Tab-separated table of C-alpha atoms in Angstrom:
chain	number	residue	atom	x	y	z
Y	1	MET	CA	-5.196	-85.284	73.486
Y	2	PRO	CA	-6.095	-85.699	69.746
Y	3	THR	CA	-5.638	-88.664	67.977
Y	4	GLU	CA	-2.026	-88.091	64.770
Y	5	LYS	CA	-4.211	-88.358	61.333
Y	6	THR	CA	-1.361	-88.098	58.529
Y	7	ALA	CA	-3.065	-87.669	55.256
Y	8	LEU	CA	-0.936	-88.288	51.370
Y	9	VAL	CA	-1.310	-85.969	49.513
Y	10	LEU	CA	-0.332	-85.835	45.202
Y	11	ALA	CA	0.264	-83.168	43.306
Y	12	GLY	CA	-0.547	-83.159	39.591
Y	13	GLY	CA	2.390	-82.646	37.527
Y	14	GLY	CA	1.984	-85.097	34.319
Y	15	SER	CA	4.853	-87.589	33.322
Y	16	LEU	CA	6.226	-85.960	36.061
Y	17	GLY	CA	4.002	-88.148	38.211
Y	18	ALA	CA	6.953	-90.895	38.072
Y	19	VAL	CA	8.831	-88.816	40.319
Y	20	GLN	CA	5.918	-89.919	43.013
Y	21	VAL	CA	6.278	-93.285	42.289
Y	22	GLY	CA	10.027	-93.822	43.817
Y	23	MET	CA	9.022	-91.250	46.548
Y	24	LEU	CA	6.425	-93.298	47.717
Y	25	GLN	CA	8.696	-96.425	47.550
Y	26	ALA	CA	11.366	-94.375	49.874
Y	27	LEU	CA	8.640	-93.548	52.451
Y	28	VAL	CA	7.180	-97.091	52.552
Y	29	GLU	CA	10.913	-98.237	52.699
Y	30	GLY	CA	10.704	-96.124	55.918
Y	31	GLY	CA	8.359	-97.573	57.450
Y	32	VAL	CA	5.678	-94.415	56.888
Y	33	THR	CA	2.513	-94.489	57.248
Y	34	PHE	CA	-0.835	-92.625	55.792
Y	35	ASP	CA	-4.588	-92.256	56.861
Y	36	LEU	CA	-5.734	-90.893	54.054
Y	37	VAL	CA	-4.816	-90.183	50.355
Y	38	VAL	CA	-6.000	-86.575	48.848
Y	39	GLY	CA	-4.349	-86.307	44.949
Y	40	ALA	CA	-4.812	-84.324	41.729
Y	41	SER	CA	-4.846	-84.769	38.575
Y	42	VAL	CA	-2.408	-86.849	37.939
Y	43	GLY	CA	-1.214	-87.705	41.459
Y	44	ALA	CA	-5.299	-88.870	42.340
Y	45	ILE	CA	-4.749	-91.348	39.768
Y	46	ASN	CA	-1.298	-92.349	42.028
Y	47	GLY	CA	-3.281	-91.851	44.419
Y	48	ALA	CA	-6.155	-94.482	43.554
Y	49	TYR	CA	-3.802	-96.906	43.059
Y	50	PHE	CA	-1.467	-96.370	46.185
Y	51	ALA	CA	-4.958	-96.335	48.117
Y	52	ALA	CA	-6.185	-99.362	47.087
Y	53	ARG	CA	-2.465	-100.601	47.815
Y	54	PRO	CA	-0.667	-98.942	50.245
Y	55	ASN	CA	2.010	-101.637	50.597
Y	56	ALA	CA	5.692	-102.114	49.137
Y	57	GLN	CA	4.599	-104.763	46.026
Y	58	GLY	CA	1.606	-101.982	45.801
Y	59	VAL	CA	4.102	-99.590	44.787
Y	60	SER	CA	6.356	-101.770	42.900
Y	61	GLU	CA	3.351	-102.826	40.850
Y	62	LEU	CA	3.130	-98.614	39.971
Y	63	ALA	CA	6.561	-98.222	39.466
Y	64	ASP	CA	6.386	-101.213	36.421
Y	65	PHE	CA	3.203	-99.382	35.216
Y	66	TRP	CA	5.069	-96.282	34.467
Y	67	ARG	CA	7.974	-97.487	33.455
Y	68	ASN	CA	5.562	-99.323	30.375
Y	69	LEU	CA	3.925	-96.129	29.678
Y	70	ARG	CA	4.334	-94.583	26.084
Y	71	LYS	CA	3.555	-90.531	25.049
Y	72	THR	CA	0.356	-92.452	23.311
Y	73	ASP	CA	-1.414	-94.020	25.722
Y	74	VAL	CA	-2.092	-91.055	27.771
Y	75	PHE	CA	-2.023	-87.913	24.544
Y	76	PRO	CA	-2.837	-90.072	21.866
Y	77	PHE	CA	-2.243	-86.981	19.167
Y	78	SER	CA	-3.673	-87.577	15.564
Y	79	LEU	CA	-2.945	-84.493	13.473
Y	80	VAL	CA	-6.558	-85.160	11.301
Y	81	ASP	CA	-8.639	-85.420	14.559
Y	82	THR	CA	-7.624	-82.788	16.253
Y	83	VAL	CA	-8.581	-80.563	12.656
Y	84	MET	CA	-11.867	-82.028	12.560
Y	85	GLY	CA	-12.443	-81.664	16.817
Y	86	ILE	CA	-11.727	-77.796	16.386
Y	87	LEU	CA	-13.863	-77.512	12.948
Y	88	ARG	CA	-16.732	-79.382	14.967
Y	89	GLY	CA	-16.585	-77.352	18.151
Y	90	ARG	CA	-15.792	-79.842	20.677
Y	91	GLY	CA	-13.933	-78.040	22.747
Y	92	HIS	CA	-10.809	-79.789	23.231
Y	93	LEU	CA	-7.484	-81.504	21.568
Y	94	LEU	CA	-7.764	-84.761	22.550
Y	95	ARG	CA	-10.212	-87.132	23.456
Y	96	THR	CA	-9.857	-88.930	26.477
Y	97	SER	CA	-10.475	-93.347	25.145
Y	98	ALA	CA	-6.879	-94.023	25.326
Y	99	LEU	CA	-6.399	-92.414	29.008
Y	100	GLN	CA	-9.607	-94.154	30.324
Y	101	HIS	CA	-8.577	-97.607	28.298
Y	102	LEU	CA	-5.375	-97.135	30.608
Y	103	VAL	CA	-7.102	-95.725	33.632
Y	104	ARG	CA	-9.578	-99.107	33.138
Y	105	ARG	CA	-6.869	-101.544	32.418
Y	106	SER	CA	-4.040	-100.696	35.235
Y	107	LEU	CA	-6.956	-99.828	38.450
Y	108	PRO	CA	-7.197	-102.546	40.990
Y	109	ILE	CA	-10.137	-100.991	42.271
Y	110	GLU	CA	-14.238	-99.967	40.839
Y	111	LEU	CA	-15.465	-97.731	43.360
Y	112	ILE	CA	-13.722	-94.745	45.196
Y	113	GLU	CA	-14.489	-95.553	48.947
Y	114	GLU	CA	-12.697	-99.867	47.052
Y	115	THR	CA	-9.306	-98.376	48.465
Y	116	GLU	CA	-7.588	-100.310	51.472
Y	117	LEU	CA	-7.024	-96.002	52.751
Y	118	PRO	CA	-9.841	-93.097	52.592
Y	119	LEU	CA	-9.127	-92.010	48.844
Y	120	HIS	CA	-10.631	-88.722	47.517
Y	121	ILE	CA	-9.740	-86.808	44.321
Y	122	VAL	CA	-10.011	-83.593	43.567
Y	123	THR	CA	-11.866	-82.431	40.570
Y	124	THR	CA	-12.528	-78.396	39.722
Y	125	ASN	CA	-16.703	-77.805	38.803
Y	126	LEU	CA	-16.404	-76.281	35.078
Y	127	LEU	CA	-19.024	-74.008	35.756
Y	128	SER	CA	-18.513	-72.343	39.132
Y	129	GLY	CA	-14.109	-72.803	39.754
Y	130	VAL	CA	-14.761	-74.366	43.101
Y	131	GLU	CA	-13.129	-77.146	43.936
Y	132	GLU	CA	-15.372	-80.673	44.035
Y	133	LEU	CA	-13.445	-83.139	45.997
Y	134	LEU	CA	-14.681	-86.927	45.626
Y	135	SER	CA	-14.668	-89.704	48.346
Y	136	SER	CA	-17.646	-92.502	46.662
Y	137	GLY	CA	-18.322	-93.450	43.486
Y	138	ASN	CA	-16.480	-94.803	40.267
Y	139	ALA	CA	-13.052	-94.681	39.981
Y	140	GLU	CA	-12.566	-94.257	36.714
Y	141	GLN	CA	-14.622	-91.211	36.206
Y	142	ALA	CA	-13.742	-89.348	39.009
Y	143	LEU	CA	-10.215	-90.171	37.835
Y	144	LEU	CA	-10.874	-88.973	33.906
Y	145	ALA	CA	-12.776	-86.016	35.257
Y	146	SER	CA	-9.804	-84.871	38.646
Y	147	ALA	CA	-7.210	-86.026	34.984
Y	148	ALA	CA	-9.177	-83.417	32.396
Y	149	ILE	CA	-6.857	-79.953	31.477
Y	150	PRO	CA	-8.660	-77.640	30.060
Y	151	LEU	CA	-8.716	-77.793	26.596
Y	152	VAL	CA	-6.830	-80.033	25.748
Y	153	PHE	CA	-9.417	-83.606	27.685
Y	154	PRO	CA	-13.186	-83.036	27.870
Y	155	ALA	CA	-15.015	-82.348	30.560
Y	156	VAL	CA	-16.680	-85.349	32.840
Y	157	GLN	CA	-20.138	-84.877	34.434
Y	158	ILE	CA	-21.015	-86.575	37.437
Y	159	GLY	CA	-23.657	-86.602	39.564
Y	160	GLY	CA	-24.896	-83.339	36.572
Y	161	LYS	CA	-21.866	-81.283	37.159
Y	162	PHE	CA	-19.681	-80.276	34.374
Y	163	LEU	CA	-15.857	-81.742	36.553
Y	164	VAL	CA	-12.383	-80.641	34.593
Y	165	ASP	CA	-8.695	-80.480	36.464
Y	166	GLY	CA	-8.239	-81.217	39.764
Y	167	GLY	CA	-5.407	-78.973	39.455
Y	168	VAL	CA	-7.539	-75.546	38.204
Y	169	ALA	CA	-8.650	-75.459	41.501
Y	170	SER	CA	-5.707	-76.607	44.074
Y	171	ASN	CA	-3.335	-79.197	42.287
Y	172	THR	CA	-1.659	-79.577	45.586
Y	173	PRO	CA	-4.305	-80.371	47.545
Y	174	ILE	CA	-3.294	-79.876	51.184
Y	175	ALA	CA	-6.444	-77.836	51.785
Y	176	SER	CA	-8.816	-80.186	51.451
Y	177	ALA	CA	-6.507	-83.173	53.536
Y	178	VAL	CA	-7.372	-80.235	56.633
Y	179	VAL	CA	-10.518	-79.594	55.948
Y	180	LEU	CA	-11.014	-83.592	55.994
Y	181	GLY	CA	-9.025	-83.648	59.571
Y	182	ALA	CA	-5.267	-84.359	58.622
Y	183	THR	CA	-2.987	-82.754	61.832
Y	184	ARG	CA	0.355	-84.185	60.253
Y	185	VAL	CA	0.255	-83.743	56.164
Y	186	ILE	CA	3.128	-84.821	53.678
Y	187	VAL	CA	2.941	-83.663	50.665
Y	188	VAL	CA	4.650	-85.606	46.795
Y	189	PRO	CA	5.083	-83.026	44.847
Y	190	THR	CA	5.859	-83.421	40.664
Y	191	GLY	CA	7.993	-81.105	40.747
Y	192	PHE	CA	8.753	-78.814	37.348
Y	193	GLY	CA	11.392	-78.694	34.591
Y	194	CYS	CA	13.389	-76.136	36.212
Y	195	ALA	CA	16.430	-76.301	34.375
Y	196	SER	CA	14.471	-76.517	31.065
Y	197	ALA	CA	16.610	-74.328	28.743
Y	198	SER	CA	13.150	-73.694	26.676
Y	199	PRO	CA	9.565	-73.917	26.870
Y	200	PRO	CA	8.334	-76.829	25.586
Y	201	LYS	CA	6.363	-76.768	22.329
Y	202	GLY	CA	2.920	-78.174	21.274
Y	203	LEU	CA	-0.298	-76.715	22.590
Y	204	VAL	CA	-0.347	-79.537	24.806
Y	205	ALA	CA	2.654	-79.391	25.735
Y	206	LEU	CA	2.644	-75.970	27.471
Y	207	ALA	CA	-1.141	-75.693	28.497
Y	208	LEU	CA	-0.116	-78.775	30.680
Y	209	HIS	CA	3.487	-76.683	31.343
Y	210	THR	CA	1.501	-73.862	32.180
Y	211	LEU	CA	-0.968	-75.689	34.428
Y	212	ASN	CA	2.299	-77.787	36.568
Y	213	LEU	CA	3.666	-74.067	36.658
Y	214	MET	CA	0.501	-72.754	38.847
Y	215	SER	CA	0.545	-76.155	41.452
Y	216	MET	CA	4.022	-75.482	42.557
Y	217	ARG	CA	3.605	-71.061	43.147
Y	218	GLN	CA	0.128	-72.490	44.735
Y	219	LEU	CA	1.755	-74.620	46.195
Y	220	VAL	CA	4.508	-73.037	48.018
Y	221	ARG	CA	1.612	-70.215	49.111
Y	222	ASP	CA	-0.689	-73.256	50.901
Y	223	ILE	CA	2.717	-74.365	53.101
Y	224	GLU	CA	2.673	-71.225	54.227
Y	225	LEU	CA	-1.389	-70.865	54.356
Y	226	TYR	CA	-2.216	-74.031	56.415
Y	227	SER	CA	1.157	-74.135	58.485
Y	228	LEU	CA	-0.287	-73.321	61.339
Y	229	ARG	CA	-3.170	-75.525	61.290
Y	230	ALA	CA	-1.566	-78.716	60.449
Y	231	ALA	CA	2.344	-80.206	60.336
Y	232	ILE	CA	3.592	-79.254	57.063
Y	233	HIS	CA	6.384	-81.984	55.170
Y	234	VAL	CA	7.104	-81.456	51.662
Y	235	VAL	CA	9.297	-84.052	50.058
Y	236	PRO	CA	12.048	-82.056	47.645
Y	237	PRO	CA	11.079	-82.148	44.129
Y	238	LEU	CA	14.019	-83.085	41.138
Y	239	CYS	CA	16.220	-80.409	41.727
Y	240	PRO	CA	17.739	-80.008	38.390
Y	241	LEU	CA	15.111	-81.147	36.099
Y	242	ASP	CA	14.970	-80.591	32.779
Y	243	THR	CA	11.710	-83.228	31.656
Y	244	SER	CA	8.668	-82.112	30.113
Y	245	VAL	CA	5.714	-83.126	31.338
Y	246	ILE	CA	4.618	-84.576	28.223
Y	247	ASP	CA	7.797	-86.733	28.379
Y	248	PHE	CA	7.099	-90.430	28.929
Y	249	ASN	CA	11.256	-91.387	27.859
Y	250	GLN	CA	12.611	-91.005	31.436
Y	251	THR	CA	10.389	-92.576	33.591
Y	252	GLY	CA	12.625	-94.806	34.317
Y	253	GLN	CA	15.489	-92.883	35.512
Y	254	LEU	CA	13.491	-90.214	37.124
Y	255	VAL	CA	11.538	-93.250	39.686
Y	256	GLN	CA	15.114	-94.437	40.612
Y	257	ARG	CA	16.106	-90.039	41.253
Y	258	ALA	CA	13.605	-89.699	43.392
Y	259	TYR	CA	13.245	-92.920	44.963
Y	260	GLU	CA	17.847	-91.752	46.064
Y	261	SER	CA	16.277	-87.757	46.991
Y	262	THR	CA	13.679	-88.857	49.425
Y	263	GLU	CA	15.897	-92.304	50.824
Y	264	LEU	CA	18.454	-89.135	51.528
Y	265	TRP	CA	15.910	-86.401	52.749
Y	266	ILE	CA	14.350	-88.988	55.551
Y	267	LYS	CA	17.637	-90.194	56.038
Y	268	GLU	CA	19.045	-86.539	57.296
Y	269	ASP	CA	14.825	-86.425	59.118
Y	270	GLY	CA	13.150	-84.889	56.554
Y	271	LEU	CA	9.763	-86.063	57.736
Y	272	PHE	CA	10.467	-83.919	61.104
Y	273	SER	CA	11.550	-80.555	58.705
Y	274	VAL	CA	8.632	-78.046	57.833
Y	275	GLY	CA	8.438	-75.321	54.885
Y	276	VAL	CA	8.721	-74.821	52.181
Y	277	PRO	CA	12.286	-77.095	50.520
Y	278	HIS	CA	14.850	-75.313	48.535
Y	279	THR	CA	14.211	-77.335	45.593
Y	280	LEU	CA	10.054	-75.342	45.531
Y	281	GLN	CA	11.529	-71.923	45.943
Y	282	GLU	CA	12.534	-68.903	43.099
Y	283	HIS	CA	16.443	-70.394	41.914
Y	284	THR	CA	17.376	-70.595	38.471
Y	285	HIS	CA	19.771	-72.775	36.607
Y	286	HIS	CA	22.753	-70.907	34.173
Y	287	PHE	CA	22.956	-72.729	30.524
Y	288	GLY	CA	26.862	-72.651	29.366
């Protein structure tokens, strides 16, 4: 009888990555263990930290990290720099210096293979559009590549390949987990602003919001596509949710809400349920 292999899969979603931290807190408290970690975009950053310290203390430190995050730590918008960049044809709106500093300051490893749990970071080949899975090498560069939102951040060149946000090819990389031999997949999504009254303002916010919507649709598709090859359990994302993907003012509340909802999900035998959670299915919220 084949040995069960459990993969933790973390999706992308900007500031909604805080939701994943609350989910992880509840999963670790519930005694859930993993054999490998696969992440894309912000999910890769959270996944790297968790893979390095897959315990309650590690997740607590990750929660503190998120509570202290500010928008300028990730998206340091400067009108002068952006205009000059456009005029010079550099091909992206923001520099990665702030994000690079953030990753370098917080990441407890230098190489991907130094993590306690095997870590696999999903990126997208900018030229071919295919998924490029990074399982060894410089962790900082791999994470910057996985989080390089097209047109917002520059592509990262690794091994002669130009790599961008993993979400372009596979924002919730269930397929990668299955290819890596997972027989059981626990997906930790970020969710989306299902209760937002209006679209986000600004080019960066709109680009990330659109990419996030695509990823949630892709998640639904992949659950159905790979359900015969592995047991797929998806932690339900928060609903209703009206937080923008670049709003870092509510990270503490998001962590707590996600912890409480995931704790309840576990108590209601969510770890044994399969299929698409109702919060990912098509629905609307009415505004009075």
